[in-house]
GROMACS .gro file of C-alpha atoms in nm:
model
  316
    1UNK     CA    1  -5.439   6.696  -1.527
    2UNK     CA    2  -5.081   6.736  -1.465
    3UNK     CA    3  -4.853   6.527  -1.711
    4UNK     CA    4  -4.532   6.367  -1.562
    5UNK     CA    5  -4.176   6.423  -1.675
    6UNK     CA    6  -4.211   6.060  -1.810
    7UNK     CA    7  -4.465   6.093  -2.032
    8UNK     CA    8  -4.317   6.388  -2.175
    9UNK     CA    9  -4.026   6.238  -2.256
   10UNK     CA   10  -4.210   5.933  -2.401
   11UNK     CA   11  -4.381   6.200  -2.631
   12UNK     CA   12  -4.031   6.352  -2.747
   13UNK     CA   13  -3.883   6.024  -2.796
   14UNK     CA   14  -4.177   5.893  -3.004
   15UNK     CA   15  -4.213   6.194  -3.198
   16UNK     CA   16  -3.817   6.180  -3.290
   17UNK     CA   17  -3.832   5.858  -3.416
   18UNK     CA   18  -4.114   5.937  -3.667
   19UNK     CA   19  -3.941   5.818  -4.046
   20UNK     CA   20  -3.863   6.076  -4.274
   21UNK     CA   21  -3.939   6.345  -4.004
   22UNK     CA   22  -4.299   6.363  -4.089
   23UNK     CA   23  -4.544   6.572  -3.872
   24UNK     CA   24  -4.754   6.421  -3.641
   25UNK     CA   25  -5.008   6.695  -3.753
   26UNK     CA   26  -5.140   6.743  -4.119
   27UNK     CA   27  -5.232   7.047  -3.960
   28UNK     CA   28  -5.408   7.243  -3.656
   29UNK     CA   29  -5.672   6.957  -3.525
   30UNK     CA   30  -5.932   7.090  -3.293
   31UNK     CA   31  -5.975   6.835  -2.963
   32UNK     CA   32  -6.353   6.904  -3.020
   33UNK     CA   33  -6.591   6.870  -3.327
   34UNK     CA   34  -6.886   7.135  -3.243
   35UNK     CA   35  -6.935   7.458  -3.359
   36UNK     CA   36  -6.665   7.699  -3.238
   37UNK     CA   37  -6.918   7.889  -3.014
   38UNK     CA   38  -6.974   7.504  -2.824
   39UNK     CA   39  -6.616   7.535  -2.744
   40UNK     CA   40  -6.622   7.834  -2.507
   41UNK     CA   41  -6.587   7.825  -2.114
   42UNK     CA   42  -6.883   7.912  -1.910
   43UNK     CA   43  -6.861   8.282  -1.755
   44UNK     CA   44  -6.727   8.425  -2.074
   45UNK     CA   45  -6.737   8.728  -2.138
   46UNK     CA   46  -6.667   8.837  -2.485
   47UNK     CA   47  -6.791   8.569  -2.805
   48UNK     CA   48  -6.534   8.607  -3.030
   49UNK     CA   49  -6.643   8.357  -3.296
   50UNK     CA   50  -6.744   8.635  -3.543
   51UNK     CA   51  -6.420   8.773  -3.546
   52UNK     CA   52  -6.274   8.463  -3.558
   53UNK     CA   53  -6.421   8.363  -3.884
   54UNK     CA   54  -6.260   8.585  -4.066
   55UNK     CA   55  -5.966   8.394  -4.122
   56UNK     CA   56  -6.153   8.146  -4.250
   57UNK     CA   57  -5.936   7.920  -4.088
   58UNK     CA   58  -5.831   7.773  -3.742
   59UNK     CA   59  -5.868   8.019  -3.452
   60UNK     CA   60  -5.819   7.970  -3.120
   61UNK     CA   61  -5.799   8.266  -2.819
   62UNK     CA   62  -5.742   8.282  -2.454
   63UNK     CA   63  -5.797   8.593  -2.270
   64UNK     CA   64  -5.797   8.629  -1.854
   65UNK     CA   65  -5.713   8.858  -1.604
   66UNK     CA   66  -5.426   8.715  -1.375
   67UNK     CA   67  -5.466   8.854  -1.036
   68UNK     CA   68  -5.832   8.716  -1.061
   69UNK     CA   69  -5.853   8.429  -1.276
   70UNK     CA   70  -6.144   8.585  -1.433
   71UNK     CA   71  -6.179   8.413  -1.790
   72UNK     CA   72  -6.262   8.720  -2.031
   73UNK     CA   73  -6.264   8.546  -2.354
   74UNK     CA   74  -6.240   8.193  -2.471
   75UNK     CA   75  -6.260   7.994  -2.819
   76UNK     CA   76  -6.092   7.662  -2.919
   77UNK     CA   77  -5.934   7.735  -2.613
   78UNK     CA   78  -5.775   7.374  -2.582
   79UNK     CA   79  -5.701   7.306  -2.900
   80UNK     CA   80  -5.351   7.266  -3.041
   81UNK     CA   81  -5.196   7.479  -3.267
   82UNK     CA   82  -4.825   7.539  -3.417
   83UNK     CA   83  -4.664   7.758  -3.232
   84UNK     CA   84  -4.368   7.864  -3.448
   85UNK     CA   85  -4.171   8.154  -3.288
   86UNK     CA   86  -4.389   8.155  -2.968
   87UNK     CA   87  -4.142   7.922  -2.878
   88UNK     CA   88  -3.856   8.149  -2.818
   89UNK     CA   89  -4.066   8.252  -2.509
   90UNK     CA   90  -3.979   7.912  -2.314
   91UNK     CA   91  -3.666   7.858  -2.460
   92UNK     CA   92  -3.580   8.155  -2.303
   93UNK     CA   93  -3.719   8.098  -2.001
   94UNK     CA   94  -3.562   7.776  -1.952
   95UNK     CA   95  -3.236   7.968  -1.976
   96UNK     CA   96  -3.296   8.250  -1.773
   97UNK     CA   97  -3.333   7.976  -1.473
   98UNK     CA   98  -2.990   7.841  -1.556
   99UNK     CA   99  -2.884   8.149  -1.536
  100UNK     CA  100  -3.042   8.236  -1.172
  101UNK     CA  101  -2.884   7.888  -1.094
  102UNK     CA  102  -2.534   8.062  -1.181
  103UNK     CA  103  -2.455   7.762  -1.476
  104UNK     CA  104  -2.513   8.046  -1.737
  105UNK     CA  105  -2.388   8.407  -1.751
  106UNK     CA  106  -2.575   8.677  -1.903
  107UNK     CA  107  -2.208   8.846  -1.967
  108UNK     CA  108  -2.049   8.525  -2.086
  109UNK     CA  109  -1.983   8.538  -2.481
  110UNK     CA  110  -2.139   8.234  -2.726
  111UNK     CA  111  -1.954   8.155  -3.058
  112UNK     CA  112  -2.225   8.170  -3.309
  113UNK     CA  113  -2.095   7.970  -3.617
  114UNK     CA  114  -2.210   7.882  -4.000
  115UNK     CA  115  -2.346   7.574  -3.845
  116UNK     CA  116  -2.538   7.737  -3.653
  117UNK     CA  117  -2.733   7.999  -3.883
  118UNK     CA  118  -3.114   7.890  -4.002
  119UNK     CA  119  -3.168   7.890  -4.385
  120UNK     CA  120  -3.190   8.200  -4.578
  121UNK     CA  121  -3.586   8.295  -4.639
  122UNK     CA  122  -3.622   8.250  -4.224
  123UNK     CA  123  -3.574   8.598  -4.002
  124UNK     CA  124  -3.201   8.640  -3.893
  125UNK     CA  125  -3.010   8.917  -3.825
  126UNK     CA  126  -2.749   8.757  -3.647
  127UNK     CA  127  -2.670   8.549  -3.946
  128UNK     CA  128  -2.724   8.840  -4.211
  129UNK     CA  129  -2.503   9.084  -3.986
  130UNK     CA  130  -2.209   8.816  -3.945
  131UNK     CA  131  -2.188   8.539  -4.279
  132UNK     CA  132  -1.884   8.447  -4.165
  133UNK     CA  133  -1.981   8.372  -3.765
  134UNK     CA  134  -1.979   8.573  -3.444
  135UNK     CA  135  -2.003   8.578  -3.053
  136UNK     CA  136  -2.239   8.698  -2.887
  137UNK     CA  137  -2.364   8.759  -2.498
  138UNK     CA  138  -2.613   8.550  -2.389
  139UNK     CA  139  -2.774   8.883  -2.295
  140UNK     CA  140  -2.764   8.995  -2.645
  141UNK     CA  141  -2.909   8.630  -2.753
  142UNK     CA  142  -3.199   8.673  -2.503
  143UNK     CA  143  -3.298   9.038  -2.712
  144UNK     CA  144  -3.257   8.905  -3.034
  145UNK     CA  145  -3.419   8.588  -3.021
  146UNK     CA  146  -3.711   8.763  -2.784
  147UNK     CA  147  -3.731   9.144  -2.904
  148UNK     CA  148  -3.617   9.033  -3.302
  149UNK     CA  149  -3.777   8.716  -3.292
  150UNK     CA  150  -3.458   8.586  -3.430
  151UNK     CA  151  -3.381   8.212  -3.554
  152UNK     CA  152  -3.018   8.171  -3.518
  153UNK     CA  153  -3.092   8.344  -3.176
  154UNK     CA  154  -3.297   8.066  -3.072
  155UNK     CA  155  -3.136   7.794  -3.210
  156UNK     CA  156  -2.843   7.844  -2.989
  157UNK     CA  157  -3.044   7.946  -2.688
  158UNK     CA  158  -3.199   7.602  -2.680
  159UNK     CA  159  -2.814   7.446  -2.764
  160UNK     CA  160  -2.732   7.691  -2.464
  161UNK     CA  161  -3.022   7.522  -2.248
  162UNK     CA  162  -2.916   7.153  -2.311
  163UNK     CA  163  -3.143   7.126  -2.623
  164UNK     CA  164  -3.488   6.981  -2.598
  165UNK     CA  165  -3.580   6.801  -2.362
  166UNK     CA  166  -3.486   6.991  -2.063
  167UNK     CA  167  -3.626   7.307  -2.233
  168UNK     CA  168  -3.957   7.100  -2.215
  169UNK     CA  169  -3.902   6.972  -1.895
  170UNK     CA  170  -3.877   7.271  -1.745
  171UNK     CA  171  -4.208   7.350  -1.908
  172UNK     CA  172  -4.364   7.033  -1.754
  173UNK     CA  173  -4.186   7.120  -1.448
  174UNK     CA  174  -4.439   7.491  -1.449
  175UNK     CA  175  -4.712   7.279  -1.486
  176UNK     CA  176  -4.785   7.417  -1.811
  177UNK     CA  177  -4.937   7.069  -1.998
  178UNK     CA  178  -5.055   7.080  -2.416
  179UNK     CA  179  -4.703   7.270  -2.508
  180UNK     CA  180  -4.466   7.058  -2.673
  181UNK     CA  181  -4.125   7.216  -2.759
  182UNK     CA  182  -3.954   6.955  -2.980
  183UNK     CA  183  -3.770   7.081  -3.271
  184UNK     CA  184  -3.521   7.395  -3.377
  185UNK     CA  185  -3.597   7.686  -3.590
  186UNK     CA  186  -3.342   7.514  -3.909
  187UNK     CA  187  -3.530   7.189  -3.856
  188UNK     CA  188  -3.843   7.388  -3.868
  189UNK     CA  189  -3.723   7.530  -4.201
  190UNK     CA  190  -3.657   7.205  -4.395
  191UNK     CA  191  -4.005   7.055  -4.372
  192UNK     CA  192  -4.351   7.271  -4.352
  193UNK     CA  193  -4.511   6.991  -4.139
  194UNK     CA  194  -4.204   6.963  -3.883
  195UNK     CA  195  -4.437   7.317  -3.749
  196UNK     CA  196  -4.714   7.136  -3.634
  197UNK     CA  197  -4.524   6.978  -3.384
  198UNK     CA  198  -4.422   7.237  -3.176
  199UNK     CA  199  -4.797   7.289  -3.062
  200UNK     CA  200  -4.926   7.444  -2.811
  201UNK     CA  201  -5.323   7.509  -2.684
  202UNK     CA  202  -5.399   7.897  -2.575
  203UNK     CA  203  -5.505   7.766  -2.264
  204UNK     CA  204  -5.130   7.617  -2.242
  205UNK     CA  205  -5.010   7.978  -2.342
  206UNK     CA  206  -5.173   8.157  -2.082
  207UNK     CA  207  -5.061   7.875  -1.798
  208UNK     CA  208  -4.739   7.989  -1.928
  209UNK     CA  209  -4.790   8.363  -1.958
  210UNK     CA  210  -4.891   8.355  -1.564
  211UNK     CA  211  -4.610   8.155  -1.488
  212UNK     CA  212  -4.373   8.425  -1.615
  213UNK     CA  213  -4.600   8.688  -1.407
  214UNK     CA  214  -4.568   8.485  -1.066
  215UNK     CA  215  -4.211   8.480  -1.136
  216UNK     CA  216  -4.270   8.066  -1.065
  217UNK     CA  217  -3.931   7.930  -1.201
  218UNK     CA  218  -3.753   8.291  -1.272
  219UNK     CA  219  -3.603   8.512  -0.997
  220UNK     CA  220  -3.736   8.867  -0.970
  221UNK     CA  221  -3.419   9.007  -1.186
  222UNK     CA  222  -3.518   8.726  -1.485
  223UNK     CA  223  -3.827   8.797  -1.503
  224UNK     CA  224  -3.772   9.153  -1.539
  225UNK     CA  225  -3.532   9.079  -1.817
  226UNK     CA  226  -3.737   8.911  -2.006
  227UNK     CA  227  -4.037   9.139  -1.975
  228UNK     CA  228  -3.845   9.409  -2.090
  229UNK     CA  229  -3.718   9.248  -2.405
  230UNK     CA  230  -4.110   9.129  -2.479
  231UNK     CA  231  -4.212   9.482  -2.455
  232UNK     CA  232  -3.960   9.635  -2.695
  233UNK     CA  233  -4.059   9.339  -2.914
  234UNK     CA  234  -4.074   9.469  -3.302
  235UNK     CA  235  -4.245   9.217  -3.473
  236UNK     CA  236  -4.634   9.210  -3.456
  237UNK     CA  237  -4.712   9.580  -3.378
  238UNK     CA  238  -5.079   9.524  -3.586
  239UNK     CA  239  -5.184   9.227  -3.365
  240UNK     CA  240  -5.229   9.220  -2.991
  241UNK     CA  241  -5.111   9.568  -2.983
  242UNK     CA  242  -5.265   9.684  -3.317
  243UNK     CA  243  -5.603   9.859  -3.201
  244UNK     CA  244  -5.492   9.897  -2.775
  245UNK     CA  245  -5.470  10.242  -2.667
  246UNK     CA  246  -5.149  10.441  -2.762
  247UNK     CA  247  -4.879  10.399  -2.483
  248UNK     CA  248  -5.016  10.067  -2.375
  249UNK     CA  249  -4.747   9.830  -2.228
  250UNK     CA  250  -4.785   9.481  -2.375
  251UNK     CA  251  -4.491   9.246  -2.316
  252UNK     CA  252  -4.573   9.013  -2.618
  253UNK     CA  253  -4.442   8.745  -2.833
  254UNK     CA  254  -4.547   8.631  -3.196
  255UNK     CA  255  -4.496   8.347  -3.451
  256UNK     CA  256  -4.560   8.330  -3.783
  257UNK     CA  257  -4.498   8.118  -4.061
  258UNK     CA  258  -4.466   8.113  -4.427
  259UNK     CA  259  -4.701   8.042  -4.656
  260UNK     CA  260  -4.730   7.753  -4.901
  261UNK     CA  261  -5.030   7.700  -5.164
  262UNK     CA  262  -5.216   8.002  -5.018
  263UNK     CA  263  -5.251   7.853  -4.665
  264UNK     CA  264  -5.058   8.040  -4.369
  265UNK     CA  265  -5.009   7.767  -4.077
  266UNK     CA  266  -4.953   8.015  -3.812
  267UNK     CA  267  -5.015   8.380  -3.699
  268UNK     CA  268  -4.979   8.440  -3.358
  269UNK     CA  269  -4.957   8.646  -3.041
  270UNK     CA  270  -4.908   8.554  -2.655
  271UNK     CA  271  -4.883   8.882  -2.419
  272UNK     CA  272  -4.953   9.047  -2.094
  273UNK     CA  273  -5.153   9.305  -2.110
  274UNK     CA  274  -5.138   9.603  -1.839
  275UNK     CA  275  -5.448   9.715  -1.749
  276UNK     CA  276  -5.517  10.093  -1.679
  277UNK     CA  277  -5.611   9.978  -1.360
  278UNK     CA  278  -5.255   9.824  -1.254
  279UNK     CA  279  -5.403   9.427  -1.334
  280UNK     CA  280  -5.249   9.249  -1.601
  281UNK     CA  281  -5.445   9.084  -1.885
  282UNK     CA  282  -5.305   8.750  -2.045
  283UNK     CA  283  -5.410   8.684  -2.411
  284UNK     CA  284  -5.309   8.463  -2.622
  285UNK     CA  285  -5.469   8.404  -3.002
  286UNK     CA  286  -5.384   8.181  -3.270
  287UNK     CA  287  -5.471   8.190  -3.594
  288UNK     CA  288  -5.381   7.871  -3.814
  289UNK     CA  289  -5.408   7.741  -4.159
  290UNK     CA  290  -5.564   8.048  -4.271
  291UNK     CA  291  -5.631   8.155  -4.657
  292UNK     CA  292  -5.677   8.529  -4.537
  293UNK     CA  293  -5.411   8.807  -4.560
  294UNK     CA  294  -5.179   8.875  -4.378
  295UNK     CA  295  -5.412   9.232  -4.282
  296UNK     CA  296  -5.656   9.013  -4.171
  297UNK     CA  297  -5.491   8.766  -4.024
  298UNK     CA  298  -5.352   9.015  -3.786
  299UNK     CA  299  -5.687   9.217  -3.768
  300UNK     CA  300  -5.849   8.892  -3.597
  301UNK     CA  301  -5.539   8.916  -3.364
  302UNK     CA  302  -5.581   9.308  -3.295
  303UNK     CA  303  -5.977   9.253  -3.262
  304UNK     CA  304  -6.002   8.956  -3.023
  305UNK     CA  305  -5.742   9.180  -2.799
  306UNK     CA  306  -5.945   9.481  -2.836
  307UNK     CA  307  -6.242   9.300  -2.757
  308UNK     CA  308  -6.111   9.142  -2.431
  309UNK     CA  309  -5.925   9.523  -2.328
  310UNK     CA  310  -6.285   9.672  -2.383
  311UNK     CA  311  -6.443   9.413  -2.172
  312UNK     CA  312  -6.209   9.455  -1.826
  313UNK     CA  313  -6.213   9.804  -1.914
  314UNK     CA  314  -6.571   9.823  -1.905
  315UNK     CA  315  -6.583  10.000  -2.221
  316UNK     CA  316  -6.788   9.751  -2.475
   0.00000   0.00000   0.00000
């Protein structure tokens, strides 16, 4: 069911009001209460709930092949989860259209201040690089927040945008419902349960995913940018694209978070997958409120992607 631009903006309004900034998530809440293998859509064709368990946590994948629709793999597949520095992926997005609408110029330089940077202990080279403040191309914004997965980066992307709320109406405006983009990287870094609001289901992810494929919202040129930046992305090389075939081309992006008490809240990977066959696979797996490792956190990642490639490749 598509969800208007009203309601979304009822969610964001209600959801800034909460006192004290408190979460409107303890943590990752699955929309169903049966076993995980319950949760999967019919015509599956890879269970993925042993692999899944060993996070020992929250884990929810989405895996299907774009020109077709074909549904390859499927688990907590409507569940919401934090997204963290998936994110950056419709932030981005939402600025690349300004930018085919000629508001915003790829060339044009952004003054990148102290005010801007996120808090020391989250990833950013922009802020490390400059202390004292910089500009910066939007072009150059695009890579790091994208390819570096950088805060800062982001942070001023979504300024760049016209902050919230049209970055998540332009979301709405895909049609891609259960994604909520509400808060910035340094608010996301001054309280652990500020994460859980920027959810998103991996059914949500790949909606998104195939939006970016379809070019729906992006011209041919923005697309292409973006695609490019995902691929030389450097985070995350042990998760979607940890056990794929050397040389494969996955245009990918991850979020993770810290960890507090032994619980990570969020390891995760969203990607197209091309296909030795020219079709593109979409995959997206999170893993949330996990005790494991971060080896195995990833390793679910890697194997759920694996398991999917095998399956369209007709190799399992």
């Amino acid at each position: 069911m598509k969800i208007s631009k009203v309601f979304f903006l009822v969610i964001l309004v209600a959801l800034t009001t909460c006192s004290g900034g408190s979460a409107v998530r303890e943590k990752s809440v699955p929309r169903e209460t049966g076993p995980p293998s319950t949760l999967q859509s019919p015509g599956a064709h890879v269970d993925v709930t042993q692999i899944a368990s060993l996070a020992k946590g929250h884990v929810g994948a989405s895996a299907v092949v774009l020109e077709t629709g074909e549904t390859v793999a499927s688990l907590n597949a409507q569940d919401h989860f934090p997204m963290q520095s998936v994110y950056k992926l419709p932030i981005s997005m939402a600025v690349m259209k300004q930018v085919d609408a000629g508001k915003i110029n790829l060339d044009q330089k952004v003054a990148v201040t102290k005010g801007d940077f996120v808090r020391v202990g989250q990833y950013s080279p922009i802020r490390d690089r400059n202390p004292n403040g910089t500009e910066i191309t939007v072009s150059e914004l695009l890579r790091f927040a994208i390819s570096e997965s950088d805060g800062t980066a982001s942070d001023v992307l979504m300024k760049l945008a016209g902050g919230r709320i049209p970055v998540q109406m332009y979301v709405t405006d895909l049609a891609v419902t259960d994604m909520i983009v509400l808060n910035t990287e340094r608010e996301l870094g001054q309280d652990w349960q500020v994460q859980y609001r920027n959810s998103a289901t991996p059914e949500a992810a790949i909606a998104l995913l195939r939006a970016l494929h379809e070019k729906r919202g992006l011209s041919e040129s923005s697309q292409a940018l973006l695609l490019k930046y995902m691929i030389e992305s450097t985070p995350g090389t042990k998760r979607i694209k940890g056990l794929l075939p050397t040389g494969t081309i996955v245009a990918h992006k991850t979020g993770t978070s810290g960890t507090e008490k032994g619980i990570t809240a969020a390891t995760n990977d969203i990607g197209i997958i091309t296909l030795p066959n020219g079709k593109h696979l979409a995959i997206a797996v999170f893993v949330s409120d996990s005790p494991a490792d971060e080896a195995t956190r990833e390793g679910v990642i890697a194997k759920i992607a694996k398991a999917a490639w095998d399956a369209v490749s007709g190799k399992q």
